[in-house]
Short mmCIF file of C-alpha atoms and ligand atoms in Angstrom, two decimals:
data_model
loop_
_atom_site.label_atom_id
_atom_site.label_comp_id
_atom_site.label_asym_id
_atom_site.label_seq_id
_atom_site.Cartn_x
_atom_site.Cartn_y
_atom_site.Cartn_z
CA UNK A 1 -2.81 2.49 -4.87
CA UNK A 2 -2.19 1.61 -8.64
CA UNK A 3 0.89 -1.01 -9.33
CA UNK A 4 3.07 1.15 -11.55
CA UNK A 5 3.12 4.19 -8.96
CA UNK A 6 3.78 1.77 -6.07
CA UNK A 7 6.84 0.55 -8.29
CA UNK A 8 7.85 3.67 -9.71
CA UNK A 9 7.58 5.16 -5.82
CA UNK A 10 10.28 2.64 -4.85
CA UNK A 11 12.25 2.91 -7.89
CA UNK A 12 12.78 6.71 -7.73
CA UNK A 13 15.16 7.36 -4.72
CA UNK A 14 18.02 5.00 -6.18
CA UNK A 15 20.90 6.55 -4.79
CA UNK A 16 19.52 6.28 -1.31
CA UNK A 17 18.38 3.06 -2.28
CA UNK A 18 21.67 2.34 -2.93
CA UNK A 19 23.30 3.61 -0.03
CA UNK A 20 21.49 1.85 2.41
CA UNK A 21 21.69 -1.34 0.47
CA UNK A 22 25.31 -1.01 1.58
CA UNK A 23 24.88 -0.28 4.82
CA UNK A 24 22.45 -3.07 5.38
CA UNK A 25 24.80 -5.25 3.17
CA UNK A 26 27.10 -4.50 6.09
CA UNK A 27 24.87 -4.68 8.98
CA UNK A 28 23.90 -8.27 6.91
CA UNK A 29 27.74 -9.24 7.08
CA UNK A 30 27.74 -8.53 10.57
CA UNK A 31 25.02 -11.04 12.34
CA UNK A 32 25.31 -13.83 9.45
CA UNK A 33 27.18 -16.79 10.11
CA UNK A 34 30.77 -16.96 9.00
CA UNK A 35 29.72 -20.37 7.20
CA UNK A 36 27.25 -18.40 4.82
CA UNK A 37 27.64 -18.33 1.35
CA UNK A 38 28.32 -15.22 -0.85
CA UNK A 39 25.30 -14.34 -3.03
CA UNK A 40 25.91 -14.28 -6.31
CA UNK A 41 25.71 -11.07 -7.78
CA UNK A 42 24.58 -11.72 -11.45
CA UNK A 43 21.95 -14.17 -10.34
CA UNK A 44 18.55 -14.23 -10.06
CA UNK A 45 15.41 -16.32 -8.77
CA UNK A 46 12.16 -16.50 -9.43
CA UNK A 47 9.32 -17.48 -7.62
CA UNK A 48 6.22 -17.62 -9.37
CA UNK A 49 2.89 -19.32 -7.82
CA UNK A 50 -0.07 -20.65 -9.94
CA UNK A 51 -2.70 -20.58 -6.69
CA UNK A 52 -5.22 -23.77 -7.24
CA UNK A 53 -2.74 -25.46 -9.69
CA UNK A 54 -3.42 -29.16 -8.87
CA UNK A 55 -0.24 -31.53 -9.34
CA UNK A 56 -2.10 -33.82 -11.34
CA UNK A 57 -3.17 -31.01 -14.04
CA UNK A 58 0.79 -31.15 -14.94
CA UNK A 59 1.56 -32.83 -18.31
CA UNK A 60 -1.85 -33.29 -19.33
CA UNK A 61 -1.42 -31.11 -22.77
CA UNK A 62 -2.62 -28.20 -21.27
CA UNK A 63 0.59 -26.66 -19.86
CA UNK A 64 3.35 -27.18 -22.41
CA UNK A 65 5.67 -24.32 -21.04
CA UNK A 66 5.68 -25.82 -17.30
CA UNK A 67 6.54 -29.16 -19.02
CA UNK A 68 8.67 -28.03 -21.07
CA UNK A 69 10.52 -26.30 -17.54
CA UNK A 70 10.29 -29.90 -15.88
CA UNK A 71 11.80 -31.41 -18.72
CA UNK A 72 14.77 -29.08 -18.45
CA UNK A 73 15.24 -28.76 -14.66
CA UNK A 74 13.14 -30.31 -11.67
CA UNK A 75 9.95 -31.45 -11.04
CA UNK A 76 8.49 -32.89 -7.76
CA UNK A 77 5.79 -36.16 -7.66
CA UNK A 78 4.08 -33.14 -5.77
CA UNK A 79 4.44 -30.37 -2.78
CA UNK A 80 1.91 -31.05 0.12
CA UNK A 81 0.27 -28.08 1.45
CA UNK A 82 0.66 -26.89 5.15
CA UNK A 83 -2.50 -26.77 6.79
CA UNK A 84 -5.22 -25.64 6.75
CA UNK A 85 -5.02 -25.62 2.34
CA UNK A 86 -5.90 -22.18 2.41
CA UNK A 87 -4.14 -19.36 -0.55
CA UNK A 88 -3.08 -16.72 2.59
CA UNK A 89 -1.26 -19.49 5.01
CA UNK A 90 0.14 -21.54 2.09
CA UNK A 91 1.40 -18.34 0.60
CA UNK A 92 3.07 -16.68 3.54
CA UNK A 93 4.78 -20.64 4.55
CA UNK A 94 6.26 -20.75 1.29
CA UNK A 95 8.38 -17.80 1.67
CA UNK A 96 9.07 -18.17 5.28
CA UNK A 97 9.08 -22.03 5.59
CA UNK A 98 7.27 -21.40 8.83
CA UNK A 99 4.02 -23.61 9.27
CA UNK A 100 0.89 -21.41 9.79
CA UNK A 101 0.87 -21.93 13.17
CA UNK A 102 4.08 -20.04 13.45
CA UNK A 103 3.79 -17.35 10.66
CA UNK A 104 0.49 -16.35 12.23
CA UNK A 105 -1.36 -16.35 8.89
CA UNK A 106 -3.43 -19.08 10.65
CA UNK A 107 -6.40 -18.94 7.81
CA UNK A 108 -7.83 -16.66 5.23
CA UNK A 109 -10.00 -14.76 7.68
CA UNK A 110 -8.81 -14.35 11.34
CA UNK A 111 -9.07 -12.44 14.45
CA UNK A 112 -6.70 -11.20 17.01
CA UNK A 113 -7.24 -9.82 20.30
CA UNK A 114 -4.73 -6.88 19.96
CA UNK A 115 -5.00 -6.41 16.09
CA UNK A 116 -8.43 -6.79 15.09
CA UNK A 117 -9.55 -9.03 11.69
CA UNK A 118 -7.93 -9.93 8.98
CA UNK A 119 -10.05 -11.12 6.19
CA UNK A 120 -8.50 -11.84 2.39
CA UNK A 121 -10.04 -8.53 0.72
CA UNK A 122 -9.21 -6.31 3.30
CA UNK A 123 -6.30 -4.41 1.85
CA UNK A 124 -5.97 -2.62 5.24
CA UNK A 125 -5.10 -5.67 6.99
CA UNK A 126 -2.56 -7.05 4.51
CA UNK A 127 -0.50 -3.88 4.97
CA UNK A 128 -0.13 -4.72 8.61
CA UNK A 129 2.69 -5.79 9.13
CA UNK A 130 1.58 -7.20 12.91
CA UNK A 131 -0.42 -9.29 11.03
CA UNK A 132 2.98 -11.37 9.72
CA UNK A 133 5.09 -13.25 11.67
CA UNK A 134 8.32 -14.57 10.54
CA UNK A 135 10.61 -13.50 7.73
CA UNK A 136 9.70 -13.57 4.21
CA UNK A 137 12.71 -14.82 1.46
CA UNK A 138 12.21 -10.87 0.33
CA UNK A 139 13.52 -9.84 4.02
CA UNK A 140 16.25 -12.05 4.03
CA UNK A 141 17.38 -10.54 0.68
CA UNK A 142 17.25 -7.32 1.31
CA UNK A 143 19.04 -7.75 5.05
CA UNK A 144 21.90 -9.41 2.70
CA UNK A 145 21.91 -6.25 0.20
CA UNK A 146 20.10 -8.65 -2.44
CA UNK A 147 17.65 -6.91 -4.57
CA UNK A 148 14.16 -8.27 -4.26
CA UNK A 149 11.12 -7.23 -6.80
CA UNK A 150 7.57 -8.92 -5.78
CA UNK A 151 4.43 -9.30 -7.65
CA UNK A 152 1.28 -9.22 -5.17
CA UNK A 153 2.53 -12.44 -2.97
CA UNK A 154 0.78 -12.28 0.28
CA UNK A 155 2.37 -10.08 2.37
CA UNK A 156 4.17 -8.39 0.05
CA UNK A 157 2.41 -4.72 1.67
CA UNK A 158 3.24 -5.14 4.52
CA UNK A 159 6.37 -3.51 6.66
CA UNK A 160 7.41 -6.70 8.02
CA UNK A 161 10.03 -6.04 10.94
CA UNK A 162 10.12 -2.98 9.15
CA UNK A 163 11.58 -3.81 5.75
CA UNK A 164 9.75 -3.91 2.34
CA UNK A 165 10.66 -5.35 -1.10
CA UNK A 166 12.95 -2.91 -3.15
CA UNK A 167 10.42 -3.08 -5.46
CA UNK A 168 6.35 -4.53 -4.94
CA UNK A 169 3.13 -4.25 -7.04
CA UNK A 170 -0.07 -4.95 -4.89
CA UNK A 171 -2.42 -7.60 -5.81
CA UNK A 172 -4.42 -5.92 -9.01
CA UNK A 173 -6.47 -8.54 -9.92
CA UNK A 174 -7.07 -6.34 -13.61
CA UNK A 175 -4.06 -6.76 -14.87
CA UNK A 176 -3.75 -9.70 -16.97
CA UNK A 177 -1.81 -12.93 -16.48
CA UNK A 178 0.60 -12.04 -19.98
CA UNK A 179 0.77 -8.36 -18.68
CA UNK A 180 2.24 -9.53 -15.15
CA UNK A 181 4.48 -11.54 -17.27
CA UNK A 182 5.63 -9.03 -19.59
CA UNK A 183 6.16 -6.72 -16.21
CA UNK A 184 8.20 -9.76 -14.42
CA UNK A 185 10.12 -10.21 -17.77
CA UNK A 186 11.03 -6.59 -17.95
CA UNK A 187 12.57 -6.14 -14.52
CA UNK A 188 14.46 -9.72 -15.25
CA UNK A 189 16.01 -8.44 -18.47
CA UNK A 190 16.99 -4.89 -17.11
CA UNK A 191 20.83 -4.57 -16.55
CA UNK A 192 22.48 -6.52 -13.85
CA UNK A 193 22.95 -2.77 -12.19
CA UNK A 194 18.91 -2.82 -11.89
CA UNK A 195 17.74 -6.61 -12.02
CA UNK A 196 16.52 -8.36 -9.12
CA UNK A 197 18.05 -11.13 -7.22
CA UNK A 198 14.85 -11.99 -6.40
CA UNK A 199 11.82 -11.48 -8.12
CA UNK A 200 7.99 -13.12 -7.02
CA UNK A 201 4.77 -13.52 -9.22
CA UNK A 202 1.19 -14.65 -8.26
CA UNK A 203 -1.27 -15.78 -10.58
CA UNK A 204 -5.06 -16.08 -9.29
CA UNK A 205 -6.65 -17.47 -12.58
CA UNK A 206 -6.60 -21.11 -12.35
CA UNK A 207 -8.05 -20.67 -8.19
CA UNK A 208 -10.77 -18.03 -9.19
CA UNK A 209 -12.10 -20.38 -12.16
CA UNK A 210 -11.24 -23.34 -10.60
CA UNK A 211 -13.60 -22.64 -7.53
CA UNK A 212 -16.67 -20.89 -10.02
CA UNK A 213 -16.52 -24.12 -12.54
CA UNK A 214 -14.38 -26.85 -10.82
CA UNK A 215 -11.16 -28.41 -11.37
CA UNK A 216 -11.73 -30.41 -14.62
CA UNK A 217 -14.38 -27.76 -16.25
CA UNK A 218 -13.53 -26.42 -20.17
CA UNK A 219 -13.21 -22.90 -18.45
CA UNK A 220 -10.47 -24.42 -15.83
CA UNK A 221 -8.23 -25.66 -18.60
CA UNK A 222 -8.33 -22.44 -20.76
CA UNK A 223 -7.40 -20.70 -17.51
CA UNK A 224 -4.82 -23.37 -16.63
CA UNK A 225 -3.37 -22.29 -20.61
CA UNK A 226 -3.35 -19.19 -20.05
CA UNK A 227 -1.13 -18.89 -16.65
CA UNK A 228 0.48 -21.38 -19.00
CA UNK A 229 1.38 -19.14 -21.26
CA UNK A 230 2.02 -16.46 -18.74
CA UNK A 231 4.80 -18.50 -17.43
CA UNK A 232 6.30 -19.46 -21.45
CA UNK A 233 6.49 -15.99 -21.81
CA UNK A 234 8.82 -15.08 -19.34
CA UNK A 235 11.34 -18.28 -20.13
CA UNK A 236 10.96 -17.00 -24.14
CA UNK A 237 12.05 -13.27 -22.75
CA UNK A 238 15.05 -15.06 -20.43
CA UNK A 239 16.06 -17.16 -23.16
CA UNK A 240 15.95 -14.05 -26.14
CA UNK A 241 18.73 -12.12 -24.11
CA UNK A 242 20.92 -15.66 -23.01
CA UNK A 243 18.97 -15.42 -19.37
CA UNK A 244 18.12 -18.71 -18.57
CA UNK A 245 21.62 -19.84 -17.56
CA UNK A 246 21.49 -17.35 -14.90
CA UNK A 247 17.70 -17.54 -13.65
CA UNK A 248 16.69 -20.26 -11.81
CA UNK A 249 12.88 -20.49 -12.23
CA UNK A 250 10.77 -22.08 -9.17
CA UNK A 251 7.49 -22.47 -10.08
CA UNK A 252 4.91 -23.54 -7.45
CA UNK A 253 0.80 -23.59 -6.15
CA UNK A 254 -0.20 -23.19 -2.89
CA UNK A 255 -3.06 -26.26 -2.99
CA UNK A 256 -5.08 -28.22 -5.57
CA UNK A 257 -8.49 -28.14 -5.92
CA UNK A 258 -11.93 -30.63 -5.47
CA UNK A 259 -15.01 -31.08 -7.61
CA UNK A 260 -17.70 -29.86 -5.25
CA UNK A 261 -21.45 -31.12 -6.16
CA UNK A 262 -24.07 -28.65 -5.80
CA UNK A 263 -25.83 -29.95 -2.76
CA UNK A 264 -22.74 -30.17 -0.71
CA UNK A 265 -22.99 -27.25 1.44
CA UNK A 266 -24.17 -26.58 4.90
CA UNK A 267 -25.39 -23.82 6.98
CA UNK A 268 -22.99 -22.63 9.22
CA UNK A 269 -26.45 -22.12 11.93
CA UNK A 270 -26.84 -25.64 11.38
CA UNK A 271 -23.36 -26.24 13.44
CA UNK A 272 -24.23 -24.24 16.50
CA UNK A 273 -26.56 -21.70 17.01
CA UNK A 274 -25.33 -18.32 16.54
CA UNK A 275 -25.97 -17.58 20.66
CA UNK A 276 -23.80 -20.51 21.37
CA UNK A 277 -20.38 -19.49 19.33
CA UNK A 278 -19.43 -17.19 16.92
CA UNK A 279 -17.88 -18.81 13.86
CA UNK A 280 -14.94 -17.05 12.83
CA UNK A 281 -15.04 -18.43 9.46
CA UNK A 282 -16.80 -19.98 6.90
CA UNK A 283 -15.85 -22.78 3.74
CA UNK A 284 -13.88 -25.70 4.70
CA UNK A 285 -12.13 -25.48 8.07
CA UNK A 286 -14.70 -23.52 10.54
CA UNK A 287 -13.22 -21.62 13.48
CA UNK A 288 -15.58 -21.07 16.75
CA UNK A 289 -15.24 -19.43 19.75
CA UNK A 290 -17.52 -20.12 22.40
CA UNK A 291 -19.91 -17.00 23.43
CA UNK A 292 -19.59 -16.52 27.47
CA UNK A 293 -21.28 -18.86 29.29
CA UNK A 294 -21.91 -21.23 26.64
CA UNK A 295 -18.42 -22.89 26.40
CA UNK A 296 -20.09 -26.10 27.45
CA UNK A 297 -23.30 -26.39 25.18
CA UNK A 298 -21.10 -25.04 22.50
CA UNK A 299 -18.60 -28.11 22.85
CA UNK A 300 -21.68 -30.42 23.71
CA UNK A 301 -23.00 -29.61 20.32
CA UNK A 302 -19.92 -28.69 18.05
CA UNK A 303 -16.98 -31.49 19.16
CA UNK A 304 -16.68 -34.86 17.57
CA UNK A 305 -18.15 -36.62 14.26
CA UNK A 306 -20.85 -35.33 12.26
CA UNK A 307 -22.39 -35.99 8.96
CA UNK A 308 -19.47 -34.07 6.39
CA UNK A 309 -16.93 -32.99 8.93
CA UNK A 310 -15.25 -33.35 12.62
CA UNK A 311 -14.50 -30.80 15.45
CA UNK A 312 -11.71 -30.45 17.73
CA UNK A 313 -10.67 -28.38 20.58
CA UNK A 314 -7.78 -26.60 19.12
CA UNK A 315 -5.56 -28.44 21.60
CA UNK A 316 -6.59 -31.90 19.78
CA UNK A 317 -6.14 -31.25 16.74
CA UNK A 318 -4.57 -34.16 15.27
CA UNK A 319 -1.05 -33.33 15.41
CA UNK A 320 0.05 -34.27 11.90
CA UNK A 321 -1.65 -30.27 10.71
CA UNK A 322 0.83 -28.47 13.36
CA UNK A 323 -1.87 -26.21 13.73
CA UNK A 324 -3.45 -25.40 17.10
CA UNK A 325 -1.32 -23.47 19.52
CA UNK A 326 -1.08 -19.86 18.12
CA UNK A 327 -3.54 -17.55 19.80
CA UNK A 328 -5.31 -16.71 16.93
CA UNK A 329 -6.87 -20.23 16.08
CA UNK A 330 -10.15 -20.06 17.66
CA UNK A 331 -11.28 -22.50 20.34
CA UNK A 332 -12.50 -24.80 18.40
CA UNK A 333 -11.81 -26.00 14.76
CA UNK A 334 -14.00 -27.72 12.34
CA UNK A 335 -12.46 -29.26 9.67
CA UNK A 336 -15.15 -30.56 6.42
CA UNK A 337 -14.85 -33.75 4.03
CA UNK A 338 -13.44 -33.46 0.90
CA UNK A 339 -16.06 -31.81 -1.21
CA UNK A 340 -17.79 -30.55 1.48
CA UNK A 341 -18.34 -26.46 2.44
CA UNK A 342 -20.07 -24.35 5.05
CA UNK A 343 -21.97 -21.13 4.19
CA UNK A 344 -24.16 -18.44 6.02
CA UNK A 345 -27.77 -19.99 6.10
CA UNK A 346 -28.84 -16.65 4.00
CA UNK A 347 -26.56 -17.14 2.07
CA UNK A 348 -27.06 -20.15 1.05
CA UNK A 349 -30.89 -19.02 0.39
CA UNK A 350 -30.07 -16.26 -1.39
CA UNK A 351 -27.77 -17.31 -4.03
CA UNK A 352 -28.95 -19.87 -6.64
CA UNK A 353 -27.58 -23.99 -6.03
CA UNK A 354 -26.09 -23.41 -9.72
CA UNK A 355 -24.24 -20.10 -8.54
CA UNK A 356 -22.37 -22.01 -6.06
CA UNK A 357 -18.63 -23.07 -6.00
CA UNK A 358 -18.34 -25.94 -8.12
CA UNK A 359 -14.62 -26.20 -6.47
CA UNK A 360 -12.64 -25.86 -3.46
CA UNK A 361 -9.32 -26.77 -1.24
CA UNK A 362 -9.17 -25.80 2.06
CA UNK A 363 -9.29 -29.72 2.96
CA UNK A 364 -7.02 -32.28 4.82
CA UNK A 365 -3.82 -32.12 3.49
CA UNK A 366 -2.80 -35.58 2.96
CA UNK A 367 -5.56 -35.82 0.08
CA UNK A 368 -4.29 -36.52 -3.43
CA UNK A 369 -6.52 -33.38 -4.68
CA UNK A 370 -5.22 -31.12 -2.34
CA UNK A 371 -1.52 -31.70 -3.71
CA UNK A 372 0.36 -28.44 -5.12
CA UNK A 373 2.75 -28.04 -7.83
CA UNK A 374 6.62 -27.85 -7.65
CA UNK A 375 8.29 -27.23 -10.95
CA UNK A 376 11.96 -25.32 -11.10
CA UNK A 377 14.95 -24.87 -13.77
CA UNK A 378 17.79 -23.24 -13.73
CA UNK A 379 21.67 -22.89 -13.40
CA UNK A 380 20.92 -24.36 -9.83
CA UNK A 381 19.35 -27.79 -10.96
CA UNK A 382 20.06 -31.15 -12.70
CA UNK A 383 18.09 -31.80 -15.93
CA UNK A 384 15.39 -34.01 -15.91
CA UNK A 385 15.60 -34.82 -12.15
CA UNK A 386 12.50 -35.85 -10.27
CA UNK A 387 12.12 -35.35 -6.28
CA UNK A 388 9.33 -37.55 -4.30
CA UNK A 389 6.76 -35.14 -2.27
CA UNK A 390 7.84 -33.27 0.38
CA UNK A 391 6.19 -30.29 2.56
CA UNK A 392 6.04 -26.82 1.03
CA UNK A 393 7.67 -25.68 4.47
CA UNK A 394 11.19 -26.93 2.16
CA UNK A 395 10.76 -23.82 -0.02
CA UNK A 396 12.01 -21.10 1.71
CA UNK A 397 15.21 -23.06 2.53
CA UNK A 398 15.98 -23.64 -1.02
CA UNK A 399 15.60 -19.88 -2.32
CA UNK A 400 18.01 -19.09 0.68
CA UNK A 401 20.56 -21.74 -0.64
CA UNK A 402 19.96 -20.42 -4.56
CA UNK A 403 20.92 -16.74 -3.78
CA UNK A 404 23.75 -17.67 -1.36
CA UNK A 405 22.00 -17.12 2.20
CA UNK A 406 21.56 -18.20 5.29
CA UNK A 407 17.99 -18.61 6.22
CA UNK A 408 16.13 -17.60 9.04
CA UNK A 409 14.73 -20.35 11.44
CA UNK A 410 12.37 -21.82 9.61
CA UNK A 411 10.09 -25.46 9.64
CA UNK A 412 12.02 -27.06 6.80
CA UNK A 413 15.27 -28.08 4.55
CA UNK A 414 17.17 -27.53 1.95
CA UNK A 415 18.46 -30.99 2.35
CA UNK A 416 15.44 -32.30 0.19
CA UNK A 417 17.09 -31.01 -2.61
CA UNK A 418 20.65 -31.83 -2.17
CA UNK A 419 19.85 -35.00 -4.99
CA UNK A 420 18.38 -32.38 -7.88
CA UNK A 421 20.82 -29.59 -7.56
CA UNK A 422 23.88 -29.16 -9.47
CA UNK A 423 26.90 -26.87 -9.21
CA UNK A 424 27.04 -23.40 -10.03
CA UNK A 425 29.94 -22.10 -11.33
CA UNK A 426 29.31 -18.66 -9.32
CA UNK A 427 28.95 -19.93 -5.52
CA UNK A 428 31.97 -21.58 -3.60
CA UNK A 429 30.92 -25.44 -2.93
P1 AMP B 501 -9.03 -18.63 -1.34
O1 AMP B 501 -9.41 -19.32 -2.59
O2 AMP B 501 -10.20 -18.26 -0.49
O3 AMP B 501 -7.96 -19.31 -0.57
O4 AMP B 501 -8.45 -17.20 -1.75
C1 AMP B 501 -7.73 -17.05 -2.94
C2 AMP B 501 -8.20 -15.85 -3.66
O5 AMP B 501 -7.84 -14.65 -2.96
C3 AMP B 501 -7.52 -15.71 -5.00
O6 AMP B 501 -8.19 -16.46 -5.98
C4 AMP B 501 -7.58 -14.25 -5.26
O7 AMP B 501 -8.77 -13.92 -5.95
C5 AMP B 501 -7.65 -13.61 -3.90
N1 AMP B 501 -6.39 -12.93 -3.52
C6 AMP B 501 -5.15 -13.39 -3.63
N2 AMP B 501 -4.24 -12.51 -3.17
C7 AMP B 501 -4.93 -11.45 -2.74
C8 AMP B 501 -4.57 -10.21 -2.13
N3 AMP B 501 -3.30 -9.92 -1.89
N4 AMP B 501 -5.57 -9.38 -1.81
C9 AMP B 501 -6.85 -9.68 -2.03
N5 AMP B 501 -7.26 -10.84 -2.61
C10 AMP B 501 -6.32 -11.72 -2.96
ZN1 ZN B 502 -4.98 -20.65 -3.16
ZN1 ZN B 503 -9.03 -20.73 -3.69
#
């Protein structure tokens, strides 16, 4: 399906559109809390992620736009990532402030008994909404009457409790990072009949690059420029039609990224045999379940220390990742050393040492290169204010509170932000 039909599909029926806007406005006004606020109606939000953005690549002369945004709103020491550091949980926790564990995007590639796999490329998958558990910020706008407009977020295809963005573009990795812009830009500069309340954007660049070069590599930097760019684009478009004072911008990245060295990889074989478990996944944080009959050798051989990484059952998992009790996190979990990777044994024959990932995340969380970006300006916040780190789980709350909603039970708080925000002159306070 090609982005512009998918938009223009749910752009065409307005009136109806319209209508049940209303009645779900209603239905909204009906199981909130009488203590909500009223969303603003000439408001908007925007949510962009720059996946593989490391905190530390901020204000380093390569992204003059994003400082530019810090300097005139918000910026965080940095966001820790939920675990495990992967682009699909991190993703789908930042707009539900659920923890993997209880979004069920448990990892990039996933089974479940009753749905099947789920694997990043497998468009099928990501339209299911069984899949995603939880509500996404886009749900609780729309249940509110809000209009929401998403760029290829994770889980953005999906029917989630039956609802979908007013407006979404699936991820279309050929489309540019200044043509996503320019597309954002338009729907945030269309009449206040039209605009969203809410409007997403995902950037891949700086992650794709990042993991084929490695964080600090020439090739990184242009990308990191370029998103960059992306970004300055869409604050020059805001500010050309007097925007900005009614656009809060929330810029985020799901996880940094490490310097890999060439010879850092093992073969996933080289873990347990293949007859002894089947390894769910592969990269950083290795999922196994136990074949029949060889739950014991399997744990003999898999649980513990090694040489590069450290097994648990899923029920030790040190309890600071919050990660372990959904079904779909296999029996056991693996978890590698910073700058560390598993990989298919053929694989790892096949393709050239050179042609390997010179980058990756995917590690513990608490590591200074796995820390993500939190940058946001706006109507909503002080100028110049810095926040100390706190868990991306603390998103989700905050876009709630900056178009005027009550959230849904989530794993975090807007409270983290009561120091940085300031008052608007639209909501009651
Ligand atoms: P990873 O680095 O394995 O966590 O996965 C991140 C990569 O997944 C990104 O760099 C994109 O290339 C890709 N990606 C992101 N969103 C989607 C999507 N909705 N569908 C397919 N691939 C995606
Ligand atoms: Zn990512
Ligand atoms: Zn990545």
């Amino acid at each position: 399906m090609d982005s512009s039909s998918s938009t223009y599909r749910m752009r065409l029926p307005l009136v109806r559109v319209t209508v049940l806007a209303v009645l779900l406005w209603t239905a909204g006004c009906a199981t909130t809390p009488s203590t909500a606020p009223t969303p603003s109606t000439r408001h908007s939000v925007v949510l962009i992620s720059i996946d593989g953005l490391a905190a530390s690549a901020l204000a380093r002369g390569n992204t003059p736009n994003l400082d530019r945004l810090a300097a005139e709103g918000v910026h965080a020491a940095w966001m820790n990532p939920s675990y495990p550091v992967l682009t699909f949980p991190n993703h789908f926790t930042l707009v539900t402030g659920l923890r993997p564990d209880r979004h069920g995007i448990i990892h990039n590639s996933m089974r479940d008994d009753a749905v099947g796999g789920f694997k990043v490329a497998d468009k099928a998958a990501g339209a299911d909404a069984r899949w995603w558990q939880g509500e996404p910020i886009w749900n609780t706008a729309e249940k509110a009457g809000l209009r929401t407009a998403i760029w290829a977020w994770p889980g953005n295809a999906a029917p989630i409790d039956g609802r979908r963005p007013t407006r979404w573009v699936p991820y279309s990795p050929e489309i540019s990072s200044l043509e996503r812009a320019d597309q954002v830009a338009g729907w945030l500069t269309e009449p206040a009949a039209t605009r969203p309340h809410l409007a997403a954007l995902y950037f891949e660049r700086v992650d794709n690059v990042g993991h084929d070069k490695g964080p600090d590599a020439p090739e990184t930097l242009a990308a990191i420029r370029e998103v960059d760019a992306a970004v300055g684009r869409i604050m020059q478009a805001l500010d050309a039609r007097g925007l900005r004072t009614s656009t809060d911008l929330v810029v985020v990245s799901d996880h940094g990224m490490a310097p890999v060295a060439p010879d850092q990889y093992i073969a996933l074989e080289d873990m347990a045999a293949f007859e002894q478990a089947e390894a769910v996944s592969t990269g950083q944080v290795i999922g196994f379940n136990p074949r029949p009959g060889h739950e014991a050798a399997a744990g003999h051989r898999l649980l513990g220390r090694h040489d590069h990484y450290q097994c648990w059952r899923k029920q030790d998992l040190p309890a600071r990742w919050h990660y372990g009790r959904h079904p779909r996190v296999p029996a056991i979990v693996c978890q590698f050393d910073e700058g560390w990777n598993a990989l298919p044994a053929e694989q790892l024959q096949r393709v050239p040492k050179d042609r390997l990932n010179r980058g990756s995340h995917g590690y513990d969380n608490t590591l200074p290169s796995m820390r993500a970006v939190f940058v946001a300006a706006g109507p909503s916040f002080r100028r110049g204010a810095t926040l100390p780190a706190f868990d991306n789980v603390d998103v989700y709350p905050l876009l709630a509170t900056l178009l005027g909603l009550a959230p849904a039970r989530n794993d975090g708080t807007a409270d983290t932000f009561a120091p940085v925000l300031a008052p608007r002159a639209d909501m009651p306070h």
